[in-house]
PDB file of C-alpha atoms in Angstrom:
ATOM      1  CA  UNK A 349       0.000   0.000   0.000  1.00  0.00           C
ATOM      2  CA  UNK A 350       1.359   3.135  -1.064  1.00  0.00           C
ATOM      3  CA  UNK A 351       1.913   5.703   1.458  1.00  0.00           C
ATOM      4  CA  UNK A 352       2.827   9.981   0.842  1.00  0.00           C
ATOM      5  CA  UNK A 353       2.775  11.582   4.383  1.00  0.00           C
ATOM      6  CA  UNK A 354       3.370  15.658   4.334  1.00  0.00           C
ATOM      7  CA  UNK A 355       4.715  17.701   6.797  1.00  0.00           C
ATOM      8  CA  UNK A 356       6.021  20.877   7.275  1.00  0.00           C
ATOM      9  CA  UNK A 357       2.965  23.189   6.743  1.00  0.00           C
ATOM     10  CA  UNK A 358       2.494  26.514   9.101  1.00  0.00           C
ATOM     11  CA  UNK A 359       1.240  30.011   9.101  1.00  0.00           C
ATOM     12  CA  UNK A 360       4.366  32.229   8.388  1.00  0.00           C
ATOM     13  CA  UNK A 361       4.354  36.150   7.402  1.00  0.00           C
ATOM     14  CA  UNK A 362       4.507  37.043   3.773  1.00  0.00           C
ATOM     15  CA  UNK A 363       8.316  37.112   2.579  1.00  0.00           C
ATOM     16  CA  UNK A 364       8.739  34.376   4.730  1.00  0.00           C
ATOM     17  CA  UNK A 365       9.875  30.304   3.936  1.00  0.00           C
ATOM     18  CA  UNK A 366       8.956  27.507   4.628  1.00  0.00           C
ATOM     19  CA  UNK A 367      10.137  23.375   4.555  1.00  0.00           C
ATOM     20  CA  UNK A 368       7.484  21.108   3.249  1.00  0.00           C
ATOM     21  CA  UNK A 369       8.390  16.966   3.140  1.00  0.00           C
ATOM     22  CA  UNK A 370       6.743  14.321   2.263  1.00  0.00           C
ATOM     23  CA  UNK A 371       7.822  11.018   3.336  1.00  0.00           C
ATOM     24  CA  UNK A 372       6.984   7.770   0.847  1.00  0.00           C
ATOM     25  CA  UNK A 373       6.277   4.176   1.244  1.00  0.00           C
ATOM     26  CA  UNK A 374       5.042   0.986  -0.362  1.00  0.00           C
ATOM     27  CA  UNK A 375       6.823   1.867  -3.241  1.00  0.00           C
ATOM     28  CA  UNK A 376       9.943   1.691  -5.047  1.00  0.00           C
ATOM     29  CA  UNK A 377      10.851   5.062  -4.756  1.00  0.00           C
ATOM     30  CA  UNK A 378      13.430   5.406  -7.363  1.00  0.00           C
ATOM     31  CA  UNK A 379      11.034   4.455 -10.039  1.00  0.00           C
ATOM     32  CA  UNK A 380       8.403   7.443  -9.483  1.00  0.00           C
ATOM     33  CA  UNK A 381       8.594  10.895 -10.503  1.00  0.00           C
ATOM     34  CA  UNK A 382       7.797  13.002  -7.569  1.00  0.00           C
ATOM     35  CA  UNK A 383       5.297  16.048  -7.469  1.00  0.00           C
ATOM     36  CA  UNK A 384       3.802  18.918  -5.473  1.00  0.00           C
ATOM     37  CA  UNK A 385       0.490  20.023  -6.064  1.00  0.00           C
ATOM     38  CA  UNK A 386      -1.125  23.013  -4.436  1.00  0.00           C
ATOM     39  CA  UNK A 387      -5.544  24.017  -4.177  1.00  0.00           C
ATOM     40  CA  UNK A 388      -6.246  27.197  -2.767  1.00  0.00           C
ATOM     41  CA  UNK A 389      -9.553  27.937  -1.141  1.00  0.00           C
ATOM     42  CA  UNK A 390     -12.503  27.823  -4.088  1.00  0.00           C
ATOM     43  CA  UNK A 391      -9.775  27.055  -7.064  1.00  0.00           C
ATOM     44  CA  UNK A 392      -8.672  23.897  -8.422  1.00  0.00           C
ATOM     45  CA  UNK A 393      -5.702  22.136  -7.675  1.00  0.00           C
ATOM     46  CA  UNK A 394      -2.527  22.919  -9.764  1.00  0.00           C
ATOM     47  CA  UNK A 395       0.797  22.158 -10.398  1.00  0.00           C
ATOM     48  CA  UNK A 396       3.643  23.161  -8.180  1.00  0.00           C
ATOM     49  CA  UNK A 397       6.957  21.137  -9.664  1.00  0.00           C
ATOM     50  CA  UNK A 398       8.068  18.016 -10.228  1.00  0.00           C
ATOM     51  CA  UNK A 399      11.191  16.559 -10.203  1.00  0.00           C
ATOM     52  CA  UNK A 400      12.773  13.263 -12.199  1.00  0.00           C
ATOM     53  CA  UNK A 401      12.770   9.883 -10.705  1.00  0.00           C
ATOM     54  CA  UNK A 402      16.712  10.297 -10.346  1.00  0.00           C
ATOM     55  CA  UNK A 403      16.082  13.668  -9.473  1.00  0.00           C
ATOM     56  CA  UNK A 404      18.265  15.180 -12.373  1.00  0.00           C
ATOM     57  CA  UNK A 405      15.466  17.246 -14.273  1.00  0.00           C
ATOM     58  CA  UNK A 406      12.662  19.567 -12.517  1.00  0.00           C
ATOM     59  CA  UNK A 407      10.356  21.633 -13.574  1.00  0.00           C
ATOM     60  CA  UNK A 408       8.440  24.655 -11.453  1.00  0.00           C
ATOM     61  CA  UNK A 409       5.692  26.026 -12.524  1.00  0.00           C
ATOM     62  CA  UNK A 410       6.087  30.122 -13.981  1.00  0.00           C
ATOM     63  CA  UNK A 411       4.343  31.470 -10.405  1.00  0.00           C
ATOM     64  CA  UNK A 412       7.089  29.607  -7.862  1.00  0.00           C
ATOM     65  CA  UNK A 413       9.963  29.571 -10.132  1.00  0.00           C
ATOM     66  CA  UNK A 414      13.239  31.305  -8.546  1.00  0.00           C
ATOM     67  CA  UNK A 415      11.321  31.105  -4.671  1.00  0.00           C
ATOM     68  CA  UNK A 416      10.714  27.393  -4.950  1.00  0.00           C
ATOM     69  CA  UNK A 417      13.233  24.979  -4.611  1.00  0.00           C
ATOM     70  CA  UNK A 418      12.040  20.806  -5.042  1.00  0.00           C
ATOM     71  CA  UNK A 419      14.723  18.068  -4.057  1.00  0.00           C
ATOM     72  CA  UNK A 420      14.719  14.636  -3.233  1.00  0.00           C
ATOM     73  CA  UNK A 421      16.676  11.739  -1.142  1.00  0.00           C
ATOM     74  CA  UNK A 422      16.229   8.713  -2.867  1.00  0.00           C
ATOM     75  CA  UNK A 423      17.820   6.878   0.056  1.00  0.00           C
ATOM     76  CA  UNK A 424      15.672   7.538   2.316  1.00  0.00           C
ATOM     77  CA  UNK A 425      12.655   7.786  -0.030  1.00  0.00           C
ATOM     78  CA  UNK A 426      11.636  11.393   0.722  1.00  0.00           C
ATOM     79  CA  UNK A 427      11.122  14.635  -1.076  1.00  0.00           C
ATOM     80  CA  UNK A 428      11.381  18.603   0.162  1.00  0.00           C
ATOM     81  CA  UNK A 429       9.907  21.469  -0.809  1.00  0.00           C
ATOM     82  CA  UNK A 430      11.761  24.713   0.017  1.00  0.00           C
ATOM     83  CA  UNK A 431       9.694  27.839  -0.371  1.00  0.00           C
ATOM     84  CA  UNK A 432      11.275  31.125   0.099  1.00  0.00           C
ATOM     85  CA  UNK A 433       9.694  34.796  -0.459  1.00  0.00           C
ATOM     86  CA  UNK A 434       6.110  33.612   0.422  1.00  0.00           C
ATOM     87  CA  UNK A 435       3.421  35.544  -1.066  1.00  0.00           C
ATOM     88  CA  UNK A 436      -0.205  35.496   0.178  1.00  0.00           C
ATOM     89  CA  UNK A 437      -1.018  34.423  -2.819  1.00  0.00           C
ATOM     90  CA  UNK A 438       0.737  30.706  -1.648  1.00  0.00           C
ATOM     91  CA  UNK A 439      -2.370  30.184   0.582  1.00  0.00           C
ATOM     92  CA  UNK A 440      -2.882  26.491  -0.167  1.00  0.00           C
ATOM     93  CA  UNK A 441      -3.152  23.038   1.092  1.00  0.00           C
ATOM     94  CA  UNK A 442       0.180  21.531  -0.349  1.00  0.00           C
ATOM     95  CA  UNK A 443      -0.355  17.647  -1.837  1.00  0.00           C
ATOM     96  CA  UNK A 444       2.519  15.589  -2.623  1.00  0.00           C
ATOM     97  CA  UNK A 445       2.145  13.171  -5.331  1.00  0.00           C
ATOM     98  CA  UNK A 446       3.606   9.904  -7.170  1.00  0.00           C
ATOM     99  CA  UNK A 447       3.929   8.743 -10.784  1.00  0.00           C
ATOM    100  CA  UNK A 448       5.615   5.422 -11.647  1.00  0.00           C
ATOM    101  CA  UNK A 449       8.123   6.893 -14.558  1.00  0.00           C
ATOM    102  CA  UNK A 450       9.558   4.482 -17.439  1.00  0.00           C
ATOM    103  CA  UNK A 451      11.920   7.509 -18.276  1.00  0.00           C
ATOM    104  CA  UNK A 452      13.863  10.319 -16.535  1.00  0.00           C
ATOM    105  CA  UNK A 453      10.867  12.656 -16.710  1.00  0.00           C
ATOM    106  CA  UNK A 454       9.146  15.479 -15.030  1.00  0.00           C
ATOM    107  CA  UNK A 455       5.677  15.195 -15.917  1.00  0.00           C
ATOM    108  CA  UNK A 456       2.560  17.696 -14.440  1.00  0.00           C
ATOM    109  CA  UNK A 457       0.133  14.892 -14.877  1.00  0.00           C
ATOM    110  CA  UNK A 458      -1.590  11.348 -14.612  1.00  0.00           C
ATOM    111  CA  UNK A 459      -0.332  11.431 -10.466  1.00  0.00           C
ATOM    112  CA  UNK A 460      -0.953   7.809  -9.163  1.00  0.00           C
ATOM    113  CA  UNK A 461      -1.137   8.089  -5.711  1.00  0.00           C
ATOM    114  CA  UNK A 462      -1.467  11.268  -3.475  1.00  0.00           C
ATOM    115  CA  UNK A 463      -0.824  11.743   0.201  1.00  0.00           C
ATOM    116  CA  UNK A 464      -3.370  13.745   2.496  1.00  0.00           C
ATOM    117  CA  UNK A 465      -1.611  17.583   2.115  1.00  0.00           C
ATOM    118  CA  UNK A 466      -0.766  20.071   4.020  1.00  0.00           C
ATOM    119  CA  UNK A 467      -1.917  23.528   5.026  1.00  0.00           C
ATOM    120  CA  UNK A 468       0.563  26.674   4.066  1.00  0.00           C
ATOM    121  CA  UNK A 469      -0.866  30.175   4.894  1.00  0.00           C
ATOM    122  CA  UNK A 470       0.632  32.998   4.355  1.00  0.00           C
ATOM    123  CA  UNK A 471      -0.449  36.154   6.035  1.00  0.00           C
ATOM    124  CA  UNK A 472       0.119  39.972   4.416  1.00  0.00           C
TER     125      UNK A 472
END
């Protein structure tokens, strides 16, 4: 059974940062490109980054990019999310999520398995 448990969510003032993990089991970590996904308050959930299965290649969406920073420990089957220069405009529950990958990719779509998410607020 595959398991994706965040942590690392908090209220913090805008301009601030912020860890986010997410811890994996069940699966064969290597062999899964890894994900975070964010849904704001009366929006629909959208894509955050992703990084490769060998964690060579990422790719942040055009709203994070140069504040976000994705990374992941294949050793110890985890992946971070370091978020610097919050805006308010970050408010979001935070989901981490797993595709099995045949190739080296960084996809923003067709997420297998997602873990329960955590809240990020970020006050003006």
């Amino acid at each position: 059974q595959v398991q994706l448990v965040e942590s690392g969510g908090g209220l913090v003032q805008a301009g601030g940062s912020l860890r986010l993990s997410c811890a994996a089991s069940g699966l064969t970590f290597s062999g899964y490109a890894m994900a975070w996904f964010r849904q704001a308050p009366g929006k629909e959930r959208e894509f955050v980054v992703a990084v490769s299965r060998s964690g060579g290649w990422t790719d942040y969406a055009e709203s994070v990019k140069g504040r976000f920073t994705i990374s992941r420990d294949n050793a110890k089957n985890t992946v971070a999310l370091q978020m610097n220069t919050l805006k308010p405009e970050d408010t979001a529950v935070y989901y981490c999520a797993a595709r099995r990958a045949i190739v080296d990719s960084t996809p923003r779509a067709g997420y297998e398995h997602w873990g329960q998410g955590t809240q990020v607020t970020v006050s003006s």
